[in-house]
PDB file of C-alpha atoms and ligand atoms in Angstrom:
ATOM      1  CA  MET A   1      -7.094  -9.695  -3.684  1.00 98.00           C
ATOM      2  CA  ARG A   2      -3.810  -9.869  -6.444  1.00 98.00           C
ATOM      3  CA  TYR A   3      -2.373 -13.387  -7.757  1.00 98.00           C
ATOM      4  CA  LEU A   4       0.973 -13.587  -8.935  1.00 99.00           C
ATOM      5  CA  ILE A   5       2.506 -15.895 -10.921  1.00 98.00           C
ATOM      6  CA  ASP A   6       5.488 -17.852  -9.103  1.00 98.00           C
ATOM      7  CA  SER A   7       7.771 -19.038 -12.100  1.00 98.00           C
ATOM      8  CA  ALA A   8      10.463 -17.893 -15.172  1.00 97.00           C
ATOM      9  CA  ASP A   9       8.404 -20.484 -16.979  1.00 98.00           C
ATOM     10  CA  VAL A  10       7.909 -17.663 -20.013  1.00 97.00           C
ATOM     11  CA  GLU A  11       5.703 -19.785 -21.893  1.00 98.00           C
ATOM     12  CA  ALA A  12       3.548 -20.788 -18.905  1.00 98.00           C
ATOM     13  CA  ILE A  13       3.487 -17.237 -18.010  1.00 98.00           C
ATOM     14  CA  ARG A  14       2.033 -16.160 -21.424  1.00 98.00           C
ATOM     15  CA  LYS A  15      -0.565 -19.032 -21.171  1.00 98.00           C
ATOM     16  CA  THR A  16      -1.647 -17.853 -17.391  1.00 98.00           C
ATOM     17  CA  ILE A  17      -1.813 -14.410 -18.421  1.00 98.00           C
ATOM     18  CA  SER A  18      -4.106 -15.325 -21.294  1.00 98.00           C
ATOM     19  CA  PHE A  19      -6.389 -16.509 -18.920  1.00 98.00           C
ATOM     20  CA  TYR A  20      -6.331 -15.006 -15.334  1.00 98.00           C
ATOM     21  CA  PRO A  21      -6.150 -11.722 -13.345  1.00 98.00           C
ATOM     22  CA  VAL A  22      -2.039 -11.519 -12.976  1.00 98.00           C
ATOM     23  CA  ALA A  23      -0.556  -9.130 -11.010  1.00 98.00           C
ATOM     24  CA  GLY A  24       2.987  -9.812 -11.307  1.00 98.00           C
ATOM     25  CA  VAL A  25       5.690 -12.513 -11.505  1.00 98.00           C
ATOM     26  CA  THR A  26       8.053 -13.721  -8.995  1.00 98.00           C
ATOM     27  CA  THR A  27      11.533 -15.338  -9.325  1.00 98.00           C
ATOM     28  CA  ASN A  28      14.282 -16.372  -7.164  1.00 98.00           C
ATOM     29  CA  PRO A  29      17.637 -17.620  -8.072  1.00 98.00           C
ATOM     30  CA  SER A  30      16.338 -21.320  -8.007  1.00 98.00           C
ATOM     31  CA  ILE A  31      13.152 -20.425 -10.384  1.00 98.00           C
ATOM     32  CA  VAL A  32      16.365 -18.682 -12.793  1.00 98.00           C
ATOM     33  CA  ALA A  33      18.462 -21.745 -12.682  1.00 98.00           C
ATOM     34  CA  LYS A  34      15.339 -24.122 -13.260  1.00 96.00           C
ATOM     35  CA  SER A  35      14.847 -22.342 -16.948  1.00 96.00           C
ATOM     36  CA  GLY A  36      18.194 -22.710 -17.628  1.00 96.00           C
ATOM     37  CA  LYS A  37      18.952 -19.496 -19.029  1.00 96.00           C
ATOM     38  CA  ASP A  38      21.057 -16.492 -17.747  1.00 97.00           C
ATOM     39  CA  LEU A  39      19.362 -13.915 -15.515  1.00 98.00           C
ATOM     40  CA  LYS A  40      19.253 -11.361 -18.145  1.00 98.00           C
ATOM     41  CA  THR A  41      17.328 -13.015 -20.622  1.00 98.00           C
ATOM     42  CA  VAL A  42      15.121 -14.374 -17.987  1.00 97.00           C
ATOM     43  CA  LEU A  43      14.303 -11.236 -16.849  1.00 98.00           C
ATOM     44  CA  THR A  44      13.978  -9.666 -20.530  1.00 98.00           C
ATOM     45  CA  GLU A  45      11.619 -12.180 -21.387  1.00 98.00           C
ATOM     46  CA  VAL A  46       9.735 -12.677 -18.634  1.00 98.00           C
ATOM     47  CA  ARG A  47       8.992  -8.608 -18.568  1.00 98.00           C
ATOM     48  CA  SER A  48       8.197  -8.433 -22.636  1.00 97.00           C
ATOM     49  CA  VAL A  49       5.627 -11.179 -21.306  1.00 98.00           C
ATOM     50  CA  ILE A  50       3.947  -9.405 -18.593  1.00 98.00           C
ATOM     51  CA  GLY A  51       4.261  -6.000 -19.978  1.00 97.00           C
ATOM     52  CA  PRO A  52       5.453  -2.544 -17.562  1.00 97.00           C
ATOM     53  CA  GLN A  53       2.468  -2.282 -15.620  1.00 98.00           C
ATOM     54  CA  ARG A  54       2.499  -5.764 -13.689  1.00 98.00           C
ATOM     55  CA  MET A  55       5.120  -6.406 -10.744  1.00 98.00           C
ATOM     56  CA  LEU A  56       8.077  -7.945 -11.094  1.00 98.00           C
ATOM     57  CA  HIS A  57      10.055  -9.686  -8.078  1.00 98.00           C
ATOM     58  CA  VAL A  58      13.347 -10.581  -8.797  1.00 98.00           C
ATOM     59  CA  GLN A  59      15.524 -11.721  -6.007  1.00 98.00           C
ATOM     60  CA  VAL A  60      19.398 -10.324  -4.998  1.00 98.00           C
ATOM     61  CA  LEU A  61      22.191 -13.096  -4.562  1.00 98.00           C
ATOM     62  CA  ALA A  62      24.379 -11.298  -2.402  1.00 98.00           C
ATOM     63  CA  LEU A  63      24.679 -11.576   0.772  1.00 98.00           C
ATOM     64  CA  ARG A  64      26.548  -8.909   2.399  1.00 98.00           C
ATOM     65  CA  ALA A  65      24.431  -5.268   2.695  1.00 98.00           C
ATOM     66  CA  GLU A  66      26.430  -3.216   0.359  1.00 98.00           C
ATOM     67  CA  ASP A  67      26.600  -5.796  -2.369  1.00 98.00           C
ATOM     68  CA  MET A  68      22.898  -6.501  -1.667  1.00 98.00           C
ATOM     69  CA  SER A  69      22.260  -2.530  -2.345  1.00 98.00           C
ATOM     70  CA  GLU A  70      24.283  -2.715  -5.415  1.00 98.00           C
ATOM     71  CA  GLU A  71      23.289  -5.562  -7.155  1.00 98.00           C
ATOM     72  CA  ALA A  72      19.243  -4.176  -6.148  1.00 98.00           C
ATOM     73  CA  LYS A  73      20.451  -0.982  -8.108  1.00 98.00           C
ATOM     74  CA  ARG A  74      21.435  -3.263 -11.481  1.00 98.00           C
ATOM     75  CA  ILE A  75      18.172  -5.180 -11.047  1.00 98.00           C
ATOM     76  CA  ARG A  76      15.852  -1.959 -11.183  1.00 98.00           C
ATOM     77  CA  ASP A  77      18.140  -0.800 -13.811  1.00 97.00           C
ATOM     78  CA  PHE A  78      17.638  -3.579 -15.621  1.00 98.00           C
ATOM     79  CA  CYS A  79      14.085  -4.481 -14.866  1.00 97.00           C
ATOM     80  CA  GLY A  80      12.633  -0.920 -15.025  1.00 96.00           C
ATOM     81  CA  GLU A  81       9.071   0.160 -13.073  1.00 96.00           C
ATOM     82  CA  ASN A  82       7.195  -2.221 -11.151  1.00 98.00           C
ATOM     83  CA  THR A  83      10.624  -3.876 -10.495  1.00 98.00           C
ATOM     84  CA  TYR A  84      10.417  -5.183  -6.806  1.00 98.00           C
ATOM     85  CA  VAL A  85      13.873  -6.631  -5.211  1.00 98.00           C
ATOM     86  CA  LYS A  86      13.499  -9.310  -3.048  1.00 98.00           C
ATOM     87  CA  ILE A  87      15.773  -9.219  -0.115  1.00 98.00           C
ATOM     88  CA  PRO A  88      16.043 -12.467   2.381  1.00 98.00           C
ATOM     89  CA  VAL A  89      15.941 -11.411   5.874  1.00 98.00           C
ATOM     90  CA  THR A  90      19.387 -11.809   7.140  1.00 98.00           C
ATOM     91  CA  GLU A  91      21.277  -9.552   8.819  1.00 98.00           C
ATOM     92  CA  GLU A  92      22.866  -7.853   6.173  1.00 98.00           C
ATOM     93  CA  GLY A  93      19.205  -8.457   4.703  1.00 98.00           C
ATOM     94  CA  PHE A  94      17.762  -5.949   6.905  1.00 98.00           C
ATOM     95  CA  ALA A  95      20.706  -3.471   6.773  1.00 98.00           C
ATOM     96  CA  ALA A  96      19.854  -3.717   2.880  1.00 98.00           C
ATOM     97  CA  ILE A  97      16.357  -3.740   2.958  1.00 98.00           C
ATOM     98  CA  GLN A  98      17.061  -0.441   4.869  1.00 98.00           C
ATOM     99  CA  LYS A  99      19.197   1.143   2.423  1.00 98.00           C
ATOM    100  CA  VAL A 100      17.303   0.073  -0.842  1.00 98.00           C
ATOM    101  CA  SER A 101      13.845   1.285   0.574  1.00 98.00           C
ATOM    102  CA  ALA A 102      15.459   4.563   1.239  1.00 98.00           C
ATOM    103  CA  ALA A 103      17.104   4.757  -1.982  1.00 98.00           C
ATOM    104  CA  GLY A 104      13.357   4.532  -3.201  1.00 98.00           C
ATOM    105  CA  ILE A 105      13.406   0.692  -4.766  1.00 98.00           C
ATOM    106  CA  PRO A 106      10.692  -1.201  -3.736  1.00 98.00           C
ATOM    107  CA  VAL A 107      11.730  -3.778  -1.876  1.00 98.00           C
ATOM    108  CA  THR A 108      10.171  -7.770  -0.894  1.00 99.00           C
ATOM    109  CA  ALA A 109      11.514  -9.165   1.845  1.00 99.00           C
ATOM    110  CA  THR A 110      11.796 -12.732   1.619  1.00 98.00           C
ATOM    111  CA  ALA A 111      12.610 -16.169   3.119  1.00 98.00           C
ATOM    112  CA  ILE A 112      10.055 -15.447   5.930  1.00 98.00           C
ATOM    113  CA  PHE A 113       9.960 -18.021   8.487  1.00 98.00           C
ATOM    114  CA  THR A 114       8.456 -16.462  11.585  1.00 98.00           C
ATOM    115  CA  PRO A 115       5.941 -13.124  12.100  1.00 98.00           C
ATOM    116  CA  GLN A 116       8.579 -10.861  13.394  1.00 98.00           C
ATOM    117  CA  GLN A 117      10.971 -11.390  10.735  1.00 98.00           C
ATOM    118  CA  ALA A 118       8.055  -9.812   8.387  1.00 98.00           C
ATOM    119  CA  LEU A 119       6.908  -7.086  11.330  1.00 98.00           C
ATOM    120  CA  MET A 120      11.287  -6.301  11.056  1.00 98.00           C
ATOM    121  CA  ALA A 121      11.070  -5.828   7.502  1.00 99.00           C
ATOM    122  CA  ALA A 122       8.444  -3.982   7.492  1.00 98.00           C
ATOM    123  CA  VAL A 123       9.518  -1.854  10.072  1.00 98.00           C
ATOM    124  CA  ALA A 124      13.169  -1.310   7.489  1.00 98.00           C
ATOM    125  CA  GLY A 125      11.169   0.008   4.299  1.00 98.00           C
ATOM    126  CA  ALA A 126       9.814  -3.681   2.927  1.00 98.00           C
ATOM    127  CA  LYS A 127       6.693  -3.355   0.804  1.00 98.00           C
ATOM    128  CA  PHE A 128       6.036  -6.671   0.633  1.00 99.00           C
ATOM    129  CA  ALA A 129       7.078  -9.848   3.057  1.00 98.00           C
ATOM    130  CA  ALA A 130       7.004 -13.228   1.864  1.00 98.00           C
ATOM    131  CA  PRO A 131       6.475 -16.110   3.891  1.00 98.00           C
ATOM    132  CA  TYR A 132       6.981 -19.265   3.119  1.00 98.00           C
ATOM    133  CA  VAL A 133       4.111 -21.619   3.731  1.00 98.00           C
ATOM    134  CA  ASN A 134       4.839 -25.120   2.449  1.00 98.00           C
ATOM    135  CA  ARG A 135       8.599 -24.732   3.751  1.00 98.00           C
ATOM    136  CA  LEU A 136       6.829 -24.072   7.253  1.00 98.00           C
ATOM    137  CA  ASP A 137       4.493 -27.051   6.765  1.00 98.00           C
ATOM    138  CA  ASN A 138       7.314 -29.341   5.892  1.00 97.00           C
ATOM    139  CA  ILE A 139       8.528 -28.946   9.675  1.00 97.00           C
ATOM    140  CA  ALA A 140       5.448 -29.054  11.349  1.00 98.00           C
ATOM    141  CA  SER A 141       5.592 -25.242  11.876  1.00 97.00           C
ATOM    142  CA  GLY A 142       2.054 -24.151  10.392  1.00 98.00           C
ATOM    143  CA  GLY A 143       2.966 -22.158   7.619  1.00 98.00           C
ATOM    144  CA  VAL A 144      -0.399 -20.599   7.187  1.00 98.00           C
ATOM    145  CA  ASN A 145      -0.805 -19.528  10.700  1.00 98.00           C
ATOM    146  CA  VAL A 146       2.797 -17.797  10.495  1.00 98.00           C
ATOM    147  CA  ALA A 147       1.319 -16.078   7.496  1.00 98.00           C
ATOM    148  CA  ALA A 148      -1.528 -15.349   9.172  1.00 98.00           C
ATOM    149  CA  GLU A 149       0.004 -13.817  11.990  1.00 98.00           C
ATOM    150  CA  ALA A 150       2.280 -12.086  10.073  1.00 98.00           C
ATOM    151  CA  HIS A 151      -0.549 -10.292   8.459  1.00 98.00           C
ATOM    152  CA  ARG A 152      -2.316  -9.691  11.365  1.00 98.00           C
ATOM    153  CA  LEU A 153       1.006  -8.063  13.175  1.00 98.00           C
ATOM    154  CA  LEU A 154       1.506  -5.787  10.070  1.00 98.00           C
ATOM    155  CA  GLN A 155      -2.077  -4.636  10.002  1.00 98.00           C
ATOM    156  CA  MET A 156      -2.490  -4.340  13.459  1.00 98.00           C
ATOM    157  CA  HIS A 157       0.697  -2.159  13.706  1.00 98.00           C
ATOM    158  CA  GLY A 158      -0.342   0.224  10.769  1.00 98.00           C
ATOM    159  CA  MET A 159       2.379  -1.099   8.894  1.00 98.00           C
ATOM    160  CA  ASP A 160       3.125  -0.194   4.987  1.00 98.00           C
ATOM    161  CA  CYS A 161       3.389  -3.889   4.168  1.00 98.00           C
ATOM    162  CA  GLU A 162       1.626  -6.401   2.941  1.00 98.00           C
ATOM    163  CA  VAL A 163       1.966 -10.387   3.180  1.00 98.00           C
ATOM    164  CA  LEU A 164       2.683 -11.768  -0.049  1.00 99.00           C
ATOM    165  CA  ALA A 165       2.456 -15.467   0.722  1.00 98.00           C
ATOM    166  CA  ALA A 166       4.353 -17.988  -0.966  1.00 98.00           C
ATOM    167  CA  SER A 167       5.995 -21.600  -1.636  1.00 98.00           C
ATOM    168  CA  PHE A 168       2.482 -23.114  -1.540  1.00 98.00           C
ATOM    169  CA  LYS A 169       2.262 -27.062  -2.574  1.00 98.00           C
ATOM    170  CA  THR A 170      -1.305 -27.797  -2.529  1.00 98.00           C
ATOM    171  CA  VAL A 171      -4.429 -25.884  -2.954  1.00 98.00           C
ATOM    172  CA  GLU A 172      -5.583 -25.917   0.597  1.00 98.00           C
ATOM    173  CA  GLN A 173      -2.685 -23.815   2.101  1.00 98.00           C
ATOM    174  CA  ILE A 174      -3.903 -21.204  -0.795  1.00 98.00           C
ATOM    175  CA  HIS A 175      -7.205 -21.242   0.386  1.00 98.00           C
ATOM    176  CA  GLN A 176      -6.291 -20.881   4.118  1.00 98.00           C
ATOM    177  CA  VAL A 177      -3.513 -18.561   3.451  1.00 98.00           C
ATOM    178  CA  ILE A 178      -6.510 -16.491   1.547  1.00 98.00           C
ATOM    179  CA  MET A 179      -9.339 -17.105   4.453  1.00 98.00           C
ATOM    180  CA  ALA A 180      -7.065 -15.333   7.226  1.00 98.00           C
ATOM    181  CA  GLY A 181      -6.855 -11.922   5.494  1.00 98.00           C
ATOM    182  CA  VAL A 182      -3.919 -12.514   3.236  1.00 98.00           C
ATOM    183  CA  SER A 183      -4.525 -10.632  -0.116  1.00 98.00           C
ATOM    184  CA  CYS A 184      -1.283 -11.339  -1.840  1.00 98.00           C
ATOM    185  CA  VAL A 185      -0.369 -14.795  -3.357  1.00 98.00           C
ATOM    186  CA  THR A 186       2.518 -16.172  -5.276  1.00 98.00           C
ATOM    187  CA  ILE A 187       1.650 -19.317  -7.063  1.00 98.00           C
ATOM    188  CA  GLN A 188       2.941 -21.817  -9.746  1.00 98.00           C
ATOM    189  CA  PRO A 189       1.348 -21.239 -12.742  1.00 98.00           C
ATOM    190  CA  GLU A 190      -0.667 -24.803 -12.425  1.00 98.00           C
ATOM    191  CA  PHE A 191      -2.215 -23.162  -9.364  1.00 98.00           C
ATOM    192  CA  PHE A 192      -4.642 -21.076 -11.193  1.00 98.00           C
ATOM    193  CA  ALA A 193      -6.907 -23.905 -12.867  1.00 98.00           C
ATOM    194  CA  LYS A 194      -6.658 -25.966  -9.493  1.00 98.00           C
ATOM    195  CA  LEU A 195      -8.203 -23.390  -7.500  1.00 98.00           C
ATOM    196  CA  THR A 196     -11.182 -22.392 -10.368  1.00 98.00           C
ATOM    197  CA  SER A 197     -11.576 -25.718 -12.141  1.00 97.00           C
ATOM    198  CA  HIS A 198     -14.699 -27.961 -11.316  1.00 98.00           C
ATOM    199  CA  PRO A 199     -16.486 -30.833 -13.351  1.00 98.00           C
ATOM    200  CA  LEU A 200     -19.809 -29.461 -12.395  1.00 98.00           C
ATOM    201  CA  THR A 201     -18.700 -26.147 -14.038  1.00 98.00           C
ATOM    202  CA  ASP A 202     -18.360 -28.351 -17.307  1.00 98.00           C
ATOM    203  CA  THR A 203     -21.302 -29.996 -16.858  1.00 98.00           C
ATOM    204  CA  ALA A 204     -23.672 -26.808 -16.467  1.00 98.00           C
ATOM    205  CA  VAL A 205     -21.850 -25.352 -19.718  1.00 98.00           C
ATOM    206  CA  ALA A 206     -22.449 -28.569 -21.254  1.00 98.00           C
ATOM    207  CA  ASP A 207     -26.058 -28.707 -20.733  1.00 98.00           C
ATOM    208  CA  PHE A 208     -26.921 -24.554 -21.352  1.00 98.00           C
ATOM    209  CA  VAL A 209     -25.179 -25.308 -24.778  1.00 98.00           C
ATOM    210  CA  SER A 210     -27.003 -28.311 -25.388  1.00 98.00           C
ATOM    211  CA  GLN A 211     -30.488 -27.340 -24.142  1.00 98.00           C
ATOM    212  CA  GLY A 212     -29.918 -23.275 -25.214  1.00 97.00           C
ATOM    213  CA  LYS A 213     -28.682 -24.037 -29.030  1.00 96.00           C
ATOM    214  CA  ARG A 214     -31.818 -24.397 -30.912  1.00 97.00           C
ATOM    215  CA  TYR A 215     -33.185 -21.477 -29.535  1.00 98.00           C
ATOM    216  CA  TYR A 216     -30.323 -18.782 -29.479  1.00 97.00           C
ATOM    217  CA  ASN A 217     -30.658 -16.570 -32.382  1.00 94.00           C
ATOM    218  CA  LEU A 218     -29.502 -13.413 -31.675  1.00 92.00           C
TER     219      LEU A 218
HETATM  220  C1  LIG B   1       8.652 -17.008  -3.577  1.00 83.51           C
HETATM  221  O1  LIG B   1       8.536 -15.836  -4.226  1.00 83.51           O
HETATM  222  C2  LIG B   1       9.258 -17.883  -2.955  1.00 83.51           C
HETATM  223  O2  LIG B   1      10.949 -17.831  -3.477  1.00 83.51           O
HETATM  224  C3  LIG B   1       8.767 -19.346  -3.511  1.00 83.51           C
HETATM  225  O3  LIG B   1       7.861 -19.063  -3.252  1.00 83.51           O
HETATM  226  C4  LIG B   1       9.674 -20.103  -2.860  1.00 83.51           C
HETATM  227  O4  LIG B   1       8.961 -21.356  -3.098  1.00 83.51           O
HETATM  228  P1  LIG B   1       9.181 -23.210  -2.989  1.00 83.51           P
HETATM  229  O5  LIG B   1       9.499 -23.478  -1.756  1.00 83.51           O
HETATM  230  O6  LIG B   1       8.920 -23.993  -3.387  1.00 83.51           O
HETATM  231  O7  LIG B   1      11.093 -22.986  -3.065  1.00 83.51           O
END
């Protein structure tokens, strides 16, 4: 199981990493815009906070395959190893996924709304396929089920590609996707605590401290 942070908020990333086991960070153009900083500044800051080992997923903005491929190379050169270039699954995107993957740059296929898009991206060479769970739920199209079916398809056909489920707005969506077998999710920083905090845990710890403190003398 791998958890990634879906954010370019450097302080939130730093804080989340200090507490939780984080495998990497995902961004997209909207997330970069929300930071109010230019792309190079954002990527430099995020990479320096997460270090060279964690994954960094960065999306292309170009629309044509050739331009996407050039942009992918620039992203990879700038961000270094363990950088995945996110490419949307348009027709031009599928062409770019093949080119970029063949050039040895790992690709995350993004803006996925159907299981077949995920499978086609995998066949094209993508290492991750990112279905947008909440955006599907917003149009009553069963985001969890799409992610689950994409996961099953990739497994069934022995693809060297994993579902990286994205676009979450509730803990229940995250839980259901993981229960369906998806073992890679990207979530906003606040979800790490929402997934794991419980008042009974805090009560249990408070009780242990008050009852044990007179006896603990190691
Ligand atoms: C992931 O990398 C996606 O770009 C992201 O999760 C989309 O999330 P949103 O639907 O909240 O914009």
